[in-house]
Amino acid sequence: MRRRLQFTPQARRDFQSILAWYTENSGARAATRAGATIRKRLKALGSGRVRGAEASPKQESPYPPRRRAAAHHHFSGEGRSYPDRSNRSWRPRYRIHPR
């Protein structure tokens, strides 16, 4: 689900003028990309994922904290292992995950 940013009217006007400037000087595609970048940066600030002077402290964020997707490591002892905790079973199995 995409999170919507809450813009104040002033911020919306600023945003429009920035996009207008980009459209005029660099073309519509550049404006679209600039808008996407601005939205991303604002969202990152809002969810407290940015370290910096202007970053709001985490507890004031209107959004729930982002959960990182679990990395699926398959090294020995991590990820899926067999009951005896070794990554060898009675028959050598080269691919632990049947795809």
Coordinates of N, CA and C in Angstrom, one line a residue:
M1 N 0.8 -1.2 0.0 CA 0.0 0.0 0.0 C 0.9 1.2 0.0
R2 N 0.6 2.2 -0.9 CA 1.4 3.4 -0.9 C 0.9 4.4 0.1
R3 N 1.9 5.0 0.8 CA 1.5 6.0 1.8 C 1.4 7.3 1.2
R4 N 0.4 8.1 1.5 CA 0.2 9.4 1.0 C 0.9 10.4 1.9
L5 N 1.6 11.4 1.3 CA 2.2 12.4 2.1 C 1.1 13.5 2.4
Q6 N 1.2 14.0 3.6 CA 0.3 15.1 4.0 C 1.0 16.4 3.6
F7 N 0.5 17.1 2.6 CA 1.1 18.4 2.3 C 0.3 19.5 2.9
T8 N 1.0 20.5 3.5 CA 0.3 21.7 3.8 C 0.1 22.5 2.5
P9 N -0.9 23.4 2.5 CA -1.2 24.2 1.3 C 0.1 24.9 0.8
Q10 N 0.9 25.4 1.8 CA 2.1 26.2 1.4 C 3.1 25.2 0.7
A11 N 3.2 24.0 1.3 CA 4.1 23.0 0.7 C 3.7 22.6 -0.7
R12 N 2.3 22.5 -0.8 CA 1.8 22.1 -2.1 C 2.1 23.2 -3.2
R13 N 2.0 24.5 -2.8 CA 2.3 25.6 -3.7 C 3.8 25.5 -4.1
D14 N 4.6 25.3 -3.1 CA 6.1 25.2 -3.3 C 6.4 24.1 -4.3
F15 N 5.7 23.0 -4.0 CA 5.9 21.8 -4.9 C 5.5 22.1 -6.3
Q16 N 4.4 22.7 -6.5 CA 3.9 23.0 -7.8 C 4.9 24.0 -8.5
S17 N 5.4 25.0 -7.8 CA 6.3 25.9 -8.4 C 7.6 25.2 -8.8
I18 N 8.1 24.3 -8.0 CA 9.3 23.6 -8.3 C 9.0 22.8 -9.6
L19 N 7.9 22.1 -9.6 CA 7.6 21.2 -10.8 C 7.4 22.1 -12.1
A20 N 6.8 23.3 -11.9 CA 6.6 24.2 -13.0 C 8.0 24.6 -13.5
W21 N 8.9 25.0 -12.6 CA 10.2 25.4 -13.0 C 10.9 24.3 -13.8
Y22 N 10.9 23.0 -13.3 CA 11.5 21.9 -14.0 C 10.9 21.7 -15.3
T23 N 9.6 21.8 -15.4 CA 8.9 21.6 -16.7 C 9.4 22.6 -17.7
E24 N 9.5 23.8 -17.2 CA 9.8 24.9 -18.1 C 11.3 24.8 -18.6
N25 N 12.2 24.4 -17.7 CA 13.6 24.5 -18.0 C 14.2 23.1 -18.4
S26 N 13.6 22.0 -18.0 CA 14.2 20.7 -18.3 C 13.3 19.8 -19.0
G27 N 12.0 20.1 -19.1 CA 11.1 19.2 -19.7 C 10.2 18.4 -18.7
A28 N 9.2 17.8 -19.3 CA 8.2 17.2 -18.4 C 8.7 16.0 -17.7
R29 N 9.6 15.2 -18.4 CA 10.1 14.0 -17.8 C 11.0 14.3 -16.6
A30 N 11.8 15.3 -16.8 CA 12.7 15.7 -15.6 C 11.8 16.2 -14.5
A31 N 10.7 16.9 -14.8 CA 9.8 17.4 -13.7 C 9.2 16.2 -13.0
T32 N 8.8 15.2 -13.7 CA 8.2 14.0 -13.1 C 9.2 13.3 -12.2
R33 N 10.5 13.2 -12.7 CA 11.5 12.5 -11.8 C 11.8 13.4 -10.6
A34 N 11.9 14.7 -10.8 CA 12.2 15.5 -9.7 C 11.1 15.4 -8.6
G35 N 9.8 15.4 -9.1 CA 8.7 15.3 -8.1 C 8.8 14.0 -7.4
A36 N 9.1 12.9 -8.1 CA 9.2 11.6 -7.4 C 10.3 11.6 -6.4
T37 N 11.5 12.2 -6.7 CA 12.6 12.3 -5.8 C 12.2 13.1 -4.5
I38 N 11.5 14.2 -4.8 CA 11.1 15.1 -3.6 C 10.2 14.3 -2.7
R39 N 9.2 13.6 -3.3 CA 8.3 12.8 -2.5 C 9.0 11.8 -1.7
K40 N 10.0 11.1 -2.4 CA 10.7 10.1 -1.7 C 11.5 10.6 -0.5
R41 N 12.2 11.8 -0.7 CA 13.0 12.4 0.4 C 12.1 12.8 1.5
L42 N 10.9 13.4 1.2 CA 10.0 13.8 2.2 C 9.5 12.6 3.0
K43 N 9.2 11.5 2.3 CA 8.7 10.3 3.0 C 9.7 9.8 3.9
A44 N 11.0 9.8 3.4 CA 12.1 9.3 4.2 C 12.2 10.1 5.5
L45 N 12.1 11.4 5.4 CA 12.2 12.3 6.5 C 11.0 12.0 7.5
G46 N 9.8 11.8 6.9 CA 8.7 11.6 7.7 C 8.7 10.3 8.5
S47 N 9.3 9.3 8.0 CA 9.3 8.0 8.7 C 10.6 7.8 9.5
G48 N 11.4 8.9 9.6 CA 12.5 8.8 10.4 C 13.7 7.9 9.9
R49 N 13.7 7.7 8.6 CA 14.8 6.9 8.1 C 16.0 7.7 7.7
V50 N 16.0 9.0 7.9 CA 17.1 9.8 7.4 C 17.8 10.3 8.7
R51 N 19.1 10.2 8.7 CA 19.8 10.9 9.8 C 20.3 12.2 9.3
G52 N 19.9 13.3 10.0 CA 20.3 14.6 9.5 C 19.7 15.6 10.4
A53 N 20.2 16.9 10.2 CA 19.7 18.0 11.1 C 18.2 18.2 10.9
E54 N 17.7 18.0 9.7 CA 16.3 18.3 9.5 C 15.4 17.1 9.7
A55 N 16.0 16.0 10.0 CA 15.2 14.8 10.2 C 14.4 14.9 11.5
S56 N 13.1 14.6 11.4 CA 12.3 14.6 12.6 C 12.6 13.4 13.5
P57 N 12.5 13.6 14.8 CA 12.7 12.4 15.6 C 11.7 11.3 15.4
K58 N 12.0 10.1 15.6 CA 11.2 9.0 15.2 C 9.8 9.0 15.8
Q59 N 9.7 9.3 17.1 CA 8.4 9.2 17.7 C 7.3 10.2 17.1
E60 N 7.8 11.2 16.4 CA 6.8 12.2 15.9 C 6.3 11.8 14.5
S61 N 6.8 10.6 14.0 CA 6.5 10.2 12.7 C 5.0 9.8 12.6
P62 N 4.3 10.3 11.6 CA 2.9 9.8 11.5 C 2.8 8.4 10.9
Y63 N 3.9 7.9 10.4 CA 3.9 6.6 9.8 C 4.4 5.5 10.7
P64 N 3.9 4.3 10.5 CA 4.6 3.2 11.3 C 6.0 2.9 10.8
P65 N 6.9 2.5 11.6 CA 8.3 2.3 11.2 C 8.3 1.2 10.1
R66 N 9.2 1.4 9.2 CA 9.4 0.5 8.1 C 10.1 -0.8 8.6
R67 N 9.5 -1.9 8.2 CA 10.1 -3.2 8.6 C 11.0 -3.6 7.4
R68 N 12.2 -3.9 7.6 CA 13.1 -4.4 6.5 C 12.7 -5.8 6.2
A69 N 12.6 -6.2 5.0 CA 12.3 -7.6 4.6 C 13.4 -8.5 5.1
A70 N 13.1 -9.6 5.6 CA 14.1 -10.5 6.1 C 15.0 -11.0 4.9
A71 N 16.3 -11.0 5.2 CA 17.2 -11.5 4.1 C 17.2 -13.0 4.3
H72 N 17.2 -13.7 3.2 CA 17.2 -15.1 3.3 C 18.6 -15.6 3.1
H73 N 19.3 -15.9 4.1 CA 20.7 -16.4 4.0 C 20.6 -17.9 4.0
H74 N 21.5 -18.5 3.2 CA 21.6 -20.0 3.3 C 23.0 -20.3 3.4
F75 N 23.6 -20.0 4.6 CA 24.9 -20.4 4.8 C 24.8 -21.6 5.8
S76 N 25.9 -22.2 6.2 CA 25.8 -23.3 7.2 C 25.3 -22.7 8.5
G77 N 24.3 -23.4 9.0 CA 23.8 -22.9 10.3 C 22.8 -21.8 10.3
E78 N 22.6 -21.2 9.1 CA 21.6 -20.2 9.0 C 20.5 -20.6 8.0
G79 N 19.4 -20.0 8.1 CA 18.3 -20.3 7.1 C 17.7 -21.6 7.4
R80 N 17.4 -22.4 6.4 CA 16.8 -23.6 6.6 C 17.8 -24.7 6.9
S81 N 17.7 -25.4 8.0 CA 18.6 -26.4 8.4 C 17.9 -27.7 8.7
Y82 N 18.6 -28.8 8.7 CA 18.0 -30.1 8.9 C 17.9 -30.3 10.5
P83 N 17.1 -31.3 10.9 CA 16.9 -31.4 12.3 C 18.1 -31.6 13.2
D84 N 19.2 -32.2 12.6 CA 20.4 -32.4 13.4 C 21.3 -31.1 13.3
R85 N 20.7 -30.0 12.8 CA 21.4 -28.7 12.7 C 22.6 -28.7 11.9
S86 N 22.8 -29.8 11.1 CA 23.9 -29.7 10.1 C 23.2 -29.5 8.8
N87 N 23.9 -28.9 7.8 CA 23.2 -28.8 6.6 C 23.5 -30.0 5.7
R88 N 23.6 -31.1 6.3 CA 23.8 -32.3 5.5 C 22.6 -33.3 5.9
S89 N 22.0 -33.9 5.0 CA 21.1 -34.9 5.4 C 21.6 -36.3 4.9
W90 N 20.8 -37.3 5.1 CA 21.2 -38.6 4.8 C 21.5 -38.8 3.3
R91 N 20.7 -38.0 2.5 CA 21.1 -38.0 1.1 C 21.6 -36.6 0.7
P92 N 22.7 -36.5 0.1 CA 23.2 -35.2 -0.2 C 22.2 -34.4 -1.1
R93 N 21.8 -33.3 -0.6 CA 20.8 -32.5 -1.3 C 21.5 -31.2 -1.6
Y94 N 21.6 -30.8 -2.9 CA 22.4 -29.7 -3.2 C 21.6 -28.4 -3.1
R95 N 20.3 -28.5 -3.5 CA 19.4 -27.3 -3.4 C 18.4 -27.5 -2.2
I96 N 18.6 -26.7 -1.2 CA 17.7 -26.9 -0.1 C 16.3 -26.5 -0.4
H97 N 16.2 -25.4 -1.2 CA 14.9 -24.9 -1.6 C 14.5 -25.5 -2.9
P98 N 13.5 -26.4 -3.0 CA 13.0 -26.8 -4.3 C 12.3 -25.6 -4.9
R99 N 12.7 -25.3 -6.1 CA 12.2 -24.1 -6.8 C 11.1 -24.4 -7.7

